PDB file of C-alpha atoms and ligand atoms in Angstrom:
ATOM      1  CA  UNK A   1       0.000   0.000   0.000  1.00 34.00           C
ATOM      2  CA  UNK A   2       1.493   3.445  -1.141  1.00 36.00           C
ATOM      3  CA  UNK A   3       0.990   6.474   0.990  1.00 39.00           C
ATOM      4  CA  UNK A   4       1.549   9.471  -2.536  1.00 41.00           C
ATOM      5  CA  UNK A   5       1.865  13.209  -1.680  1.00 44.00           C
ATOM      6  CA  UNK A   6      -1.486  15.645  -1.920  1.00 45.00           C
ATOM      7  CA  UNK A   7      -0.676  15.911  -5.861  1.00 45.00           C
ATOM      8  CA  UNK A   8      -0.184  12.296  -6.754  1.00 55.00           C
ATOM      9  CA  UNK A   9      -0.139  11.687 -10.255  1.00 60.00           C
ATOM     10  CA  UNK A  10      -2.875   9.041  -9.953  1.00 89.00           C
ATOM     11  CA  UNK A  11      -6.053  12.012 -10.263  1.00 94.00           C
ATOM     12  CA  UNK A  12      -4.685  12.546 -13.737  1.00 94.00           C
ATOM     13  CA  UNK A  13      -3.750   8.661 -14.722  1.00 93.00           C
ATOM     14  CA  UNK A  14      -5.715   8.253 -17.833  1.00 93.00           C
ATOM     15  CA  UNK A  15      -6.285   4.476 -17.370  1.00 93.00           C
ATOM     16  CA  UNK A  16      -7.668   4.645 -13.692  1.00 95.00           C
ATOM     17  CA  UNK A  17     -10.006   7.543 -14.773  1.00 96.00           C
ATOM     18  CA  UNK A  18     -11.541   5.818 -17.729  1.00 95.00           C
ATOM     19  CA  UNK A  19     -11.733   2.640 -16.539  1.00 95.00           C
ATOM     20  CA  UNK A  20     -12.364   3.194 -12.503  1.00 95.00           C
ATOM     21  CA  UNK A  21     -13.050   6.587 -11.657  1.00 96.00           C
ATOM     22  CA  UNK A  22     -15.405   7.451 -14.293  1.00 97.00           C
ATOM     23  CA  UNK A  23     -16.315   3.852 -16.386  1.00 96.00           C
ATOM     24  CA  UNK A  24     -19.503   4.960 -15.445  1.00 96.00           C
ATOM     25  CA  UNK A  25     -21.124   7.955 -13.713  1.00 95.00           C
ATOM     26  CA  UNK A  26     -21.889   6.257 -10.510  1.00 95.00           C
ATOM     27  CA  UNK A  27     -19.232   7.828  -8.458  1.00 96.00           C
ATOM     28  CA  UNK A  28     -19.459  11.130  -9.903  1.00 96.00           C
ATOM     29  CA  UNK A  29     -23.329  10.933  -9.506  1.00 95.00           C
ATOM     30  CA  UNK A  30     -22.906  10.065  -5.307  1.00 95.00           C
ATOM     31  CA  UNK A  31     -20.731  13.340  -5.187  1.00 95.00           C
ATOM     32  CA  UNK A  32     -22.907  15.551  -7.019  1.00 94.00           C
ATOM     33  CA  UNK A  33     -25.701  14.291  -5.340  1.00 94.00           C
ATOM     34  CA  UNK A  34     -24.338  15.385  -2.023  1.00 97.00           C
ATOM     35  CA  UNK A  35     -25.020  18.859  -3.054  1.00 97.00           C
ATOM     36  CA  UNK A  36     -29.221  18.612  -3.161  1.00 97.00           C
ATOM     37  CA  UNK A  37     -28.591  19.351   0.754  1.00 97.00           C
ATOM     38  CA  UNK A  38     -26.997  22.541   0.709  1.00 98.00           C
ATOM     39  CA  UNK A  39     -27.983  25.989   1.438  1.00 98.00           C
ATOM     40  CA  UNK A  40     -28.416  28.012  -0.468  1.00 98.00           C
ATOM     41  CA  UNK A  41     -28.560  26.141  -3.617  1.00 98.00           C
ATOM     42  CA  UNK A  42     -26.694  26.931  -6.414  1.00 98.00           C
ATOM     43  CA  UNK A  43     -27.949  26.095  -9.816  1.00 98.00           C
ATOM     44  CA  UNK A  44     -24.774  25.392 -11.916  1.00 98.00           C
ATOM     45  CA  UNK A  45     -26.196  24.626 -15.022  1.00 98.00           C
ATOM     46  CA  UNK A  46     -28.734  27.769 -14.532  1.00 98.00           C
ATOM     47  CA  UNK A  47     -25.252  29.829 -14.131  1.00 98.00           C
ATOM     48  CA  UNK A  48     -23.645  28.593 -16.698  1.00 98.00           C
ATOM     49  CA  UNK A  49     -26.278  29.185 -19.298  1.00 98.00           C
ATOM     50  CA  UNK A  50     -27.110  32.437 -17.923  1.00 98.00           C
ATOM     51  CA  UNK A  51     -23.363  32.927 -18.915  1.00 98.00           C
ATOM     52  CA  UNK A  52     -24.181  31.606 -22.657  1.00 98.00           C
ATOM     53  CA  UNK A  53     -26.406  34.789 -23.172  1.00 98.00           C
ATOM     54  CA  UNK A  54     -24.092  36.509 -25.548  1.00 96.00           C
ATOM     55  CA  UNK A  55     -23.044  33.492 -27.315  1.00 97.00           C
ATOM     56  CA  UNK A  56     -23.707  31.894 -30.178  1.00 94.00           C
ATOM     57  CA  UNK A  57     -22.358  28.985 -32.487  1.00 86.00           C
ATOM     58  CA  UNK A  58     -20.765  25.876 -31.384  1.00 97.00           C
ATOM     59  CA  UNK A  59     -19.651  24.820 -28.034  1.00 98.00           C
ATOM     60  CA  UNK A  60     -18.337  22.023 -26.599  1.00 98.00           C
ATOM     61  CA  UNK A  61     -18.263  20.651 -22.797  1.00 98.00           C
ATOM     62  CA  UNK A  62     -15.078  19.204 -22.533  1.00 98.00           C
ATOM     63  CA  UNK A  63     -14.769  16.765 -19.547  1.00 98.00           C
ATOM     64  CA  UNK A  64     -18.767  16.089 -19.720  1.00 98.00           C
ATOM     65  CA  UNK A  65     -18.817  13.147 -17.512  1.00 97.00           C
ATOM     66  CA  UNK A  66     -22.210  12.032 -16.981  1.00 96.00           C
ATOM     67  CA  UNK A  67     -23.525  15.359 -19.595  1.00 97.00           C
ATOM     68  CA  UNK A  68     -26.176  17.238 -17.060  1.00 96.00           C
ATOM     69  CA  UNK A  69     -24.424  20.291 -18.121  1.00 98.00           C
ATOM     70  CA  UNK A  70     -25.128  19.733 -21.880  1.00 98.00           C
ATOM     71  CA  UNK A  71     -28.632  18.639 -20.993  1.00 98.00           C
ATOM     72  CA  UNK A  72     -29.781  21.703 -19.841  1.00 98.00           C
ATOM     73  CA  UNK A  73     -28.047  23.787 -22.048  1.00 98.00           C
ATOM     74  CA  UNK A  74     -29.814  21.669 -24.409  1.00 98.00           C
ATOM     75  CA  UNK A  75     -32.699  22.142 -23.180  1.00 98.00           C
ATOM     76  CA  UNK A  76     -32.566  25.825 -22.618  1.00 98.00           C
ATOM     77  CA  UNK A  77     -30.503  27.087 -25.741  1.00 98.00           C
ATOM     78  CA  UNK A  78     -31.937  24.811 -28.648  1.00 97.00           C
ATOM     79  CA  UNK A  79     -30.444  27.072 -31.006  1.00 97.00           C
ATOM     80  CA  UNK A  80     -26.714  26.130 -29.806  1.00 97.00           C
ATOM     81  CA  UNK A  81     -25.101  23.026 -30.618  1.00 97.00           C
ATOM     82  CA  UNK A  82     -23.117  21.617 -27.948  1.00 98.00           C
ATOM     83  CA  UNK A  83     -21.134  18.781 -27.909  1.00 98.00           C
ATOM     84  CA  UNK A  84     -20.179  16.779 -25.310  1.00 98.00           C
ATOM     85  CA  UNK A  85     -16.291  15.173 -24.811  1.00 98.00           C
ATOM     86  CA  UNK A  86     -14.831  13.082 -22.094  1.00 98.00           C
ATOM     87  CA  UNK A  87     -11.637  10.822 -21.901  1.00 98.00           C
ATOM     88  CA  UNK A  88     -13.650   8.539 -20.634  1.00 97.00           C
ATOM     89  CA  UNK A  89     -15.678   6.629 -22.957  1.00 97.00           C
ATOM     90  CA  UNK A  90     -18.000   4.362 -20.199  1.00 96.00           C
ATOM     91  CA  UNK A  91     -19.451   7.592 -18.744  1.00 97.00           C
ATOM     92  CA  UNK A  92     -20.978   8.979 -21.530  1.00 97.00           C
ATOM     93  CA  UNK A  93     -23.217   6.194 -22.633  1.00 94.00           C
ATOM     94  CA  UNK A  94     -26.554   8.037 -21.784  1.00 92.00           C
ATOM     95  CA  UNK A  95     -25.314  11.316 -23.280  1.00 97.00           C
ATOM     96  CA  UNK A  96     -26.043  11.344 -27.179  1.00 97.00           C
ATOM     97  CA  UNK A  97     -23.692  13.192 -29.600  1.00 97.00           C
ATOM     98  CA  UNK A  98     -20.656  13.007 -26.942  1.00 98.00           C
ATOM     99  CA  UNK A  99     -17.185  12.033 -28.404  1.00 98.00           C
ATOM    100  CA  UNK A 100     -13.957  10.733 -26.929  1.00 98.00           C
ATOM    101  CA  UNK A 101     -11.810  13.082 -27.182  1.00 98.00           C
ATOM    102  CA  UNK A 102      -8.706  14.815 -24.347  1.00 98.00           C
ATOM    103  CA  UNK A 103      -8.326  17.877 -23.265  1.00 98.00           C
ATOM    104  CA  UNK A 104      -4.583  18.331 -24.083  1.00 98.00           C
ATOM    105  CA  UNK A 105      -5.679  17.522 -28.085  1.00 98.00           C
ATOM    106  CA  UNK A 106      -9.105  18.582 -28.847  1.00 98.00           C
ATOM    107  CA  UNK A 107     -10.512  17.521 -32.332  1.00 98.00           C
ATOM    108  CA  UNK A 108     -11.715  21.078 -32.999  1.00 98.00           C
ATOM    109  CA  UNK A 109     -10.322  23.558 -35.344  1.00 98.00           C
ATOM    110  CA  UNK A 110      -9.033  26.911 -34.787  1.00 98.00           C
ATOM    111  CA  UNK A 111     -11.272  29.282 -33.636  1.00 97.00           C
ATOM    112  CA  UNK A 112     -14.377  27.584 -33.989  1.00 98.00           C
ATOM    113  CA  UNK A 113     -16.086  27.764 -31.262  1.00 98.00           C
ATOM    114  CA  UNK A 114     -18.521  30.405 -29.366  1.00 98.00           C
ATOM    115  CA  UNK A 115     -18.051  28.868 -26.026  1.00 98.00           C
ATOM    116  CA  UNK A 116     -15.819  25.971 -24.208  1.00 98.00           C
ATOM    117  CA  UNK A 117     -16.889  24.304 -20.844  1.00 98.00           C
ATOM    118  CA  UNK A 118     -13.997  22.674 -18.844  1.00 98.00           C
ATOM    119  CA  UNK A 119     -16.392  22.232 -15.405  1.00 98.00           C
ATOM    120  CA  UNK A 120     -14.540  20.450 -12.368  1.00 98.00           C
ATOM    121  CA  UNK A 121     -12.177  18.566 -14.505  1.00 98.00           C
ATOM    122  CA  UNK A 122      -8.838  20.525 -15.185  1.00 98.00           C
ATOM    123  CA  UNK A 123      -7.409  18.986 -12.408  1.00 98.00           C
ATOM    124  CA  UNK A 124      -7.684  15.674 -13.713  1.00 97.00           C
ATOM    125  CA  UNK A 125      -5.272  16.963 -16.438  1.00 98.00           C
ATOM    126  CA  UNK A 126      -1.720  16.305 -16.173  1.00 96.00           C
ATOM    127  CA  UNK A 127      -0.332  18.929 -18.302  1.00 97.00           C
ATOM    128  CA  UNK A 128      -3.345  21.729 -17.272  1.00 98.00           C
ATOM    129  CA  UNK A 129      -1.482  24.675 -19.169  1.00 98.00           C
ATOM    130  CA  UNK A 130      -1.668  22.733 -22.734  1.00 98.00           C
ATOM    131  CA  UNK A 131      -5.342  22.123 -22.247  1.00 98.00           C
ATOM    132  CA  UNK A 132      -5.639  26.200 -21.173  1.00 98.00           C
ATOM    133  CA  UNK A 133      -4.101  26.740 -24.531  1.00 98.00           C
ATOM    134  CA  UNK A 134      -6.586  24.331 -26.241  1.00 98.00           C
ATOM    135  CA  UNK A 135      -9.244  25.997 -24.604  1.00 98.00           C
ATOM    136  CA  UNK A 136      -8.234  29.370 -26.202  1.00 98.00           C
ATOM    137  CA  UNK A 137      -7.136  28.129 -28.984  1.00 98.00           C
ATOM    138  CA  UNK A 138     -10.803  26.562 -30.301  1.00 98.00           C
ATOM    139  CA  UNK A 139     -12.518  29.329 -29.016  1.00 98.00           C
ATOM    140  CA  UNK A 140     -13.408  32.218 -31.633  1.00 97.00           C
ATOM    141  CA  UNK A 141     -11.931  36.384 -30.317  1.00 96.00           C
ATOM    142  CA  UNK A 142     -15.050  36.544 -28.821  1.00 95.00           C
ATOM    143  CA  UNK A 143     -14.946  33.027 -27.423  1.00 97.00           C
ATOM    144  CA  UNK A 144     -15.751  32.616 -23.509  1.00 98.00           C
ATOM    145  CA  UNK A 145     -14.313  29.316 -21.891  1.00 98.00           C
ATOM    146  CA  UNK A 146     -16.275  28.309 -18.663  1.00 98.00           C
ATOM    147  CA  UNK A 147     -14.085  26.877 -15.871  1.00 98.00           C
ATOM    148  CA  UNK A 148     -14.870  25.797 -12.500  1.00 98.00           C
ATOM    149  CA  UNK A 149     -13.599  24.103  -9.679  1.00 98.00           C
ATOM    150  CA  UNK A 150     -13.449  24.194  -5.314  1.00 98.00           C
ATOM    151  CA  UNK A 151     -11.613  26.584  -3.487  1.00 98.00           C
ATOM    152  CA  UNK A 152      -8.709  24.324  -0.985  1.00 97.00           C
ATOM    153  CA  UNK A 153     -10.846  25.014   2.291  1.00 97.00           C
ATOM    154  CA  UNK A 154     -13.844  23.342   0.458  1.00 98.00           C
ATOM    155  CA  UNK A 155     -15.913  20.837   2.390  1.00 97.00           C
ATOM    156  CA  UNK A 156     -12.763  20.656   4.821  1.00 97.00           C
ATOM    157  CA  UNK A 157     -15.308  18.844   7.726  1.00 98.00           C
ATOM    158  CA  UNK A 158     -14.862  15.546   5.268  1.00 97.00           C
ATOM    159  CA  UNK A 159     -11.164  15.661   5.310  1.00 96.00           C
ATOM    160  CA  UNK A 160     -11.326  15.756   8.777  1.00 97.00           C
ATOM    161  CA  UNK A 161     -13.798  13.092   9.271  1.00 98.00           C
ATOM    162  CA  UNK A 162     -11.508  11.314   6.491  1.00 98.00           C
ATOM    163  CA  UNK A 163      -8.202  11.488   8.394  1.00 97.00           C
ATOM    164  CA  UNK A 164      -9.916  10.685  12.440  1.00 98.00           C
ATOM    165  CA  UNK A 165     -11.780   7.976  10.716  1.00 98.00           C
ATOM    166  CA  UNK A 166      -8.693   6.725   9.119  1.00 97.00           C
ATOM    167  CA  UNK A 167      -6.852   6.841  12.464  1.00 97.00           C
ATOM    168  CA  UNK A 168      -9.046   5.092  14.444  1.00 98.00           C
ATOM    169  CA  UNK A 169      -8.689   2.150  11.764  1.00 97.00           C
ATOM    170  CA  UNK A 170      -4.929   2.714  12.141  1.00 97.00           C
ATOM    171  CA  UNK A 171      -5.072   3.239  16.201  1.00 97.00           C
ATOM    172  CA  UNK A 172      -3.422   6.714  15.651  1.00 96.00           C
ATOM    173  CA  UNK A 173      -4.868  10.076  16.448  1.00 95.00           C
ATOM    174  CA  UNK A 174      -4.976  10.968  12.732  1.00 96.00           C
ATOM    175  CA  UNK A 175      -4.487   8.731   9.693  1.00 96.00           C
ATOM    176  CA  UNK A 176      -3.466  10.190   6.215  1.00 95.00           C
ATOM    177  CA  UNK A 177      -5.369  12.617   3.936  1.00 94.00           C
ATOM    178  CA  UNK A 178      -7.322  11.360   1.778  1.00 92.00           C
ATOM    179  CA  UNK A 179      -6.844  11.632  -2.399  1.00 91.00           C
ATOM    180  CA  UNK A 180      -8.002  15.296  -2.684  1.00 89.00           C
ATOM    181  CA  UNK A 181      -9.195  16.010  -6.361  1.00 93.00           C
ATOM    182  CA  UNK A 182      -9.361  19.655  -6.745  1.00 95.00           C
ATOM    183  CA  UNK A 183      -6.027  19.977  -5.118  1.00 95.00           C
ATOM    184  CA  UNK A 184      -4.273  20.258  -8.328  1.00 95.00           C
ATOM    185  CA  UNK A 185      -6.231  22.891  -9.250  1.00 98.00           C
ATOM    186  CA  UNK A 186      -7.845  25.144  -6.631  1.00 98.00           C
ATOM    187  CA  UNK A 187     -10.360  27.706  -7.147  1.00 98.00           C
ATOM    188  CA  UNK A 188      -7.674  29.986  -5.687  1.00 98.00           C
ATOM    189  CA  UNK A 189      -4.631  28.897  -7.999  1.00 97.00           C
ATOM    190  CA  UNK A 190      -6.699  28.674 -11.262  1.00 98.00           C
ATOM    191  CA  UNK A 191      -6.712  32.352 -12.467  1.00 98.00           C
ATOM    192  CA  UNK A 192      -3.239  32.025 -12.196  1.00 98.00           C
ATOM    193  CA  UNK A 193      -2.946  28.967 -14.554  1.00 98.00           C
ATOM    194  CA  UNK A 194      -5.882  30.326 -17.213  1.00 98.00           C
ATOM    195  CA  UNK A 195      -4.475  34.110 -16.776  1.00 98.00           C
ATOM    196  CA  UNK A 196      -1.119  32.361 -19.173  1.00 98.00           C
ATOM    197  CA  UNK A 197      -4.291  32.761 -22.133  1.00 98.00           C
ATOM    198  CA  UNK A 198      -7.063  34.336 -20.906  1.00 98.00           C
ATOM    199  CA  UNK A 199      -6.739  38.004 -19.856  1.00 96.00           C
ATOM    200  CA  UNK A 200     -10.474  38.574 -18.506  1.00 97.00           C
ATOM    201  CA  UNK A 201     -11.392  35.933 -15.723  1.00 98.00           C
ATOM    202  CA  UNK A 202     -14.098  37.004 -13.445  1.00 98.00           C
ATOM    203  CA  UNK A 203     -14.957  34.565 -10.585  1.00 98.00           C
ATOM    204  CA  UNK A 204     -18.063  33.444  -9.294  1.00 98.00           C
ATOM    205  CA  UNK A 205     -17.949  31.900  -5.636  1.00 98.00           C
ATOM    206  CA  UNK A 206     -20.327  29.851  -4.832  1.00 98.00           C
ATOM    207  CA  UNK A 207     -20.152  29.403  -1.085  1.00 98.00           C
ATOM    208  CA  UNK A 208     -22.630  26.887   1.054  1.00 98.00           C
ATOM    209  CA  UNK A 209     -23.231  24.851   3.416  1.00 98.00           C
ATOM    210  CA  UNK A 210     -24.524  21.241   3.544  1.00 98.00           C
ATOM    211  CA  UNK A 211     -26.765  19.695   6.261  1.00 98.00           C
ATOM    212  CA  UNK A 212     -27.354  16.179   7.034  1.00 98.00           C
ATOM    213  CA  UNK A 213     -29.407  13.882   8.979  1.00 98.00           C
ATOM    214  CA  UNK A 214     -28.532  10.855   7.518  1.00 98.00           C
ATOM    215  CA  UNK A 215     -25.014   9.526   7.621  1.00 98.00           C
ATOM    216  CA  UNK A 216     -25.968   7.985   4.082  1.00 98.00           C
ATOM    217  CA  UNK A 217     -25.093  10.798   1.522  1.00 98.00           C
ATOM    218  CA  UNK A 218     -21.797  11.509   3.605  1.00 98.00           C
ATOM    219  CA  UNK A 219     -20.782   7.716   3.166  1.00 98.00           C
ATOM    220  CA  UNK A 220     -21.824   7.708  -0.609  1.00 97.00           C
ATOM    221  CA  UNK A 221     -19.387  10.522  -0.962  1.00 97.00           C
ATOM    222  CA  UNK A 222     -16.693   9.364   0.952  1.00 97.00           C
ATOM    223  CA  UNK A 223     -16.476   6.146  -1.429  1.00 97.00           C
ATOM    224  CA  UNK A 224     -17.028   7.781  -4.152  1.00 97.00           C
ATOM    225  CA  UNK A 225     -12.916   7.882  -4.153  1.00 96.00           C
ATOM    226  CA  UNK A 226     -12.837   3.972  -4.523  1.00 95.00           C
ATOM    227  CA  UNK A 227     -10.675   4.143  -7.235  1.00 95.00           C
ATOM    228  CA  UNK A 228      -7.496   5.671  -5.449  1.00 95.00           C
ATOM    229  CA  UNK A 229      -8.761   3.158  -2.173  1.00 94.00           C
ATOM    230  CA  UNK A 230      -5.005   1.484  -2.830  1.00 91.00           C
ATOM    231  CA  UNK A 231      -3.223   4.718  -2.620  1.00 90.00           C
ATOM    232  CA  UNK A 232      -4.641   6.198   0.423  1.00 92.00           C
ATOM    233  CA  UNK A 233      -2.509   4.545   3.078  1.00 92.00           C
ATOM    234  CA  UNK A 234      -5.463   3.050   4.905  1.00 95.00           C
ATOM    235  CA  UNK A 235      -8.109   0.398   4.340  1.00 96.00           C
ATOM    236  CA  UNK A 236     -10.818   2.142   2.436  1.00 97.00           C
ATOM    237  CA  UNK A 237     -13.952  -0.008   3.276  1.00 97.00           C
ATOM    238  CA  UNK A 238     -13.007   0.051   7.036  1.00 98.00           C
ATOM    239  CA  UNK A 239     -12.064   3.679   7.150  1.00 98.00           C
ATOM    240  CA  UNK A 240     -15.668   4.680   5.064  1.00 98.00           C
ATOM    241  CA  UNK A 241     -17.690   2.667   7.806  1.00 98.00           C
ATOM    242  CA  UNK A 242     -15.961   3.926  10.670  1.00 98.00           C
ATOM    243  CA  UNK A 243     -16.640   7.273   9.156  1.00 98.00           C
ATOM    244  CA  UNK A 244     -20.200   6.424   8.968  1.00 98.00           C
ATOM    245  CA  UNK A 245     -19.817   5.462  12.833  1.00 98.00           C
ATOM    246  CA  UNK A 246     -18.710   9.328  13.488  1.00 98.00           C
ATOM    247  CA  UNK A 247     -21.333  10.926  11.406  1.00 98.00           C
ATOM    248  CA  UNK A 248     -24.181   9.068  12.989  1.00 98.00           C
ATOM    249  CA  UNK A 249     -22.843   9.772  16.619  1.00 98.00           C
ATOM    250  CA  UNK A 250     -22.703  13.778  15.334  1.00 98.00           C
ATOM    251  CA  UNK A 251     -25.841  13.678  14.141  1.00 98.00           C
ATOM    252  CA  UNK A 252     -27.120  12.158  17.663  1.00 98.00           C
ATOM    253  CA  UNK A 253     -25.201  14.392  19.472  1.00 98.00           C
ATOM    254  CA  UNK A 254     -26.116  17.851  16.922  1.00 98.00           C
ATOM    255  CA  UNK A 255     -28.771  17.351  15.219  1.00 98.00           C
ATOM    256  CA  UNK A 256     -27.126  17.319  12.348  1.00 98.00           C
ATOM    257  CA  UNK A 257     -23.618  16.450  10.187  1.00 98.00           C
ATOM    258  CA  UNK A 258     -22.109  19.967   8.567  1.00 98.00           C
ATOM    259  CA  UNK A 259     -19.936  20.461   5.795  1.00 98.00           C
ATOM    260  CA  UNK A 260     -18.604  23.771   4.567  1.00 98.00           C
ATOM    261  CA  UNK A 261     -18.283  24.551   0.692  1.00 98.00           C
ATOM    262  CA  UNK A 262     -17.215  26.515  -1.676  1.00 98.00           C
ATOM    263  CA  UNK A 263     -16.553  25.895  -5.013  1.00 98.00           C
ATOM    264  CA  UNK A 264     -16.565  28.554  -7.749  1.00 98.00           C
ATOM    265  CA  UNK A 265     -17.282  29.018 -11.690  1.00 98.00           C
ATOM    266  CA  UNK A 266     -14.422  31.412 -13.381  1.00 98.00           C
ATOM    267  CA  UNK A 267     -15.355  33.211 -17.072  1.00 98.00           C
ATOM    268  CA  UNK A 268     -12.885  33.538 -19.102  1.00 98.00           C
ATOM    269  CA  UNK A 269     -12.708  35.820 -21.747  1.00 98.00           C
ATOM    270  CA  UNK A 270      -9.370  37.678 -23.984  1.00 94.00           C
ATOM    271  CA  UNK A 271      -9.292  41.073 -24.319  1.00 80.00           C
ATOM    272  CA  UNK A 272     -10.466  42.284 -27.678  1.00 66.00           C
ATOM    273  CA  UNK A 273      -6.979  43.461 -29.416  1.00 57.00           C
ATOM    274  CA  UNK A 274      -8.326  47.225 -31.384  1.00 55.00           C
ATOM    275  CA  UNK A 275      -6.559  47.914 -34.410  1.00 57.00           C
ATOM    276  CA  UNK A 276      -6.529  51.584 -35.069  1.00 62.00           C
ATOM    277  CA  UNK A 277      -7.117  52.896 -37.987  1.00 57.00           C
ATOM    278  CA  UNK A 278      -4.080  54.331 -39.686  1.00 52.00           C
TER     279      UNK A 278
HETATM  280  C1  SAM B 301     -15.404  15.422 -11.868  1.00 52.61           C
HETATM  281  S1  SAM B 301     -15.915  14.948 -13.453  1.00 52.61           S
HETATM  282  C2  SAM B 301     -16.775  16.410 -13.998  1.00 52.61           C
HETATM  283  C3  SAM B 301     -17.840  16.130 -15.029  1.00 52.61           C
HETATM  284  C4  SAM B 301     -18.661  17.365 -15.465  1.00 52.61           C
HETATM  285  N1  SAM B 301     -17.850  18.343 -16.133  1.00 52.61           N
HETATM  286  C5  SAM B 301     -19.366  17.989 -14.298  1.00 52.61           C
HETATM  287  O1  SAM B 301     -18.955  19.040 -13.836  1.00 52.61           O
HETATM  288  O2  SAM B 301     -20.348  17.406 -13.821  1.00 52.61           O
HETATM  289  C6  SAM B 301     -14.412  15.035 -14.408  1.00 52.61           C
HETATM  290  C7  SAM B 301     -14.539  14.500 -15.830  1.00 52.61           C
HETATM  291  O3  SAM B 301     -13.387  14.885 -16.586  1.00 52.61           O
HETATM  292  C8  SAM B 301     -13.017  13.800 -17.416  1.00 52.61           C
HETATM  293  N2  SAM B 301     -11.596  13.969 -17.791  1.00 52.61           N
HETATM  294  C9  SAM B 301     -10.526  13.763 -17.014  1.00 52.61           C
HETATM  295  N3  SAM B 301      -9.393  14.048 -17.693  1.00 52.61           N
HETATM  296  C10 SAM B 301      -9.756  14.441 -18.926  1.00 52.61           C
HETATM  297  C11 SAM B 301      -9.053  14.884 -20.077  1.00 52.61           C
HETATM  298  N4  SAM B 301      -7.712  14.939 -20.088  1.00 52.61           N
HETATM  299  N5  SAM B 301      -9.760  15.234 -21.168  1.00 52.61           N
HETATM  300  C12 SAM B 301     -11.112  15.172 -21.169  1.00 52.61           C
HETATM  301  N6  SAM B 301     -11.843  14.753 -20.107  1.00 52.61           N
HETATM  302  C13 SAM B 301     -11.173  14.400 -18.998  1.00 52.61           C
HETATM  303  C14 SAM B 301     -13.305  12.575 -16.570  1.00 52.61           C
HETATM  304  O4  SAM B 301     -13.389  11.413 -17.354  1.00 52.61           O
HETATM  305  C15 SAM B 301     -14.605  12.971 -15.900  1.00 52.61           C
HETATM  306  O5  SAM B 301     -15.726  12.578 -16.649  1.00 52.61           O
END
């Protein structure tokens, strides 16, 4: 069993993702479902449309998993076509239209399209400032790419549970952190990374809390990370059930299991270059 360092290469392994992580869109589906008990709600889609006003022509939603993005855009802005791409071929079986295709080397030409989606995904990218430049380079002057990922205090309750869970399995005080995803690519560090092509990145926090009474949707999420169970220094089953333990006596003692969030949606335009007339 191999304890790996916060940025282990393993959230960007192309095998594990397409054949583990995401083969099919059960695991991604247990974390997003996590969110239907937070306050306030945030309606990502909703945002990310409401961003789409300006645009037309093509887009494409690269990283799509499981495609509820391009379902409501699909829904909501007939007149756009969007297509749908993921690495990994399993999860897009319900979404019609999607193509394989990575972020690094996207089949698109120059320029072509009005808007690019890269939602919760660039840090699953091992070389994140070639897919910026794809990103910019697809997208049209007036192009906007739509990025978004968690800030590195997000839902920091579960890497605590995580790590006193993971002790008690271990008979330490505190075990190892768990496989974070968005650590490669925090909502802090990412204007950074797209400010090497984009010039005009406005960010939209989207801060919450979530609520529980039922140790269930806590668990779900915590083994969501099966995949990377070999790489987090601890036995996974035992150290998800013994998490369950913890949130159930919360919940008996409060009321309630909290968990702080805050995740974010960046816009990300280039600044119009004026050529003045001689
Ligand atoms: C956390 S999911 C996010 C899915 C969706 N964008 C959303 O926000 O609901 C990350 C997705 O990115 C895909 N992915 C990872 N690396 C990729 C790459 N290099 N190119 C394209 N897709 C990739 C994964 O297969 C997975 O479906």
């Amino acid at each position: 069993m191999t304890i790996q360092p916060a940025n282990e290469p393993s959230v960007t392994d192309r095998g594990l993702l397409s054949t583990k992580a995401y083969a099919t869109g059960r695991h991604l589906a247990a974390r997003q479902s996590l969110y239907q008990w937070q306050t306030p709600q945030h309606d990502l889609p909703g945002i990310v449309v409401n961003e789409l006003a300006e645009v037309r022509g093509p887009i494409a939603d690269v990283g799509c998993g499981n495609g509820k993005f391009v379902k409501r855009i699909r829904e909501d802005r007939p007149d756009l076509t969007a297509v749908p791409m993921d690495v990994s071929a399993g999860i897009l079986g319900g979404v019609p239209g999607a193509v394989v295709a990575d972020a690094q080397q996207l089949p698109i030409a120059d320029g072509a399209l009005g808007a690019a989606l890269a939602l919760h995904m660039l840090y699953h990218v091992e070389d994140q400032a070639q897919a910026v430049r794809e990103l910019g380079r697809v997208l049209s002057p007036d192009g906007v790419a739509i990025v978004s990922t968690n800030s590195r205090t997000d839902k920091r309750e579960l890497e605590s549970l995580w790590r006193r869970s993971a002790g008690d399995v271990l008979g330490i005080p505190e075990g190892p952190a768990r496989v974070q995803l968005s650590a490669r690519f925090t909502l802090e560090d990412a204007p950074t990374v797209l400010g090497a092509v984009f010039t005009d990145i406005r960010t939209i926090p989207l801060p919450g809390v979530i609520e529980v009474t039922d140790a269930d949707p806590v668990v779900a999420h915590l083994a969501s990370y099966e995949a990377w169970a070999d790489q987090m220094g601890v036995p996974f089953r035992e150290t998800v059930e013994r998490a369950r333990e913890r949130v159930e006596e919360t919940i008996r003692v409060e009321g309630a299991f909290r968990v702080t969030c805050l995740g974010g949606i960046l816009v990300c335009r280039r600044a119009r270059v004026r050529v003045r007339a001689a």
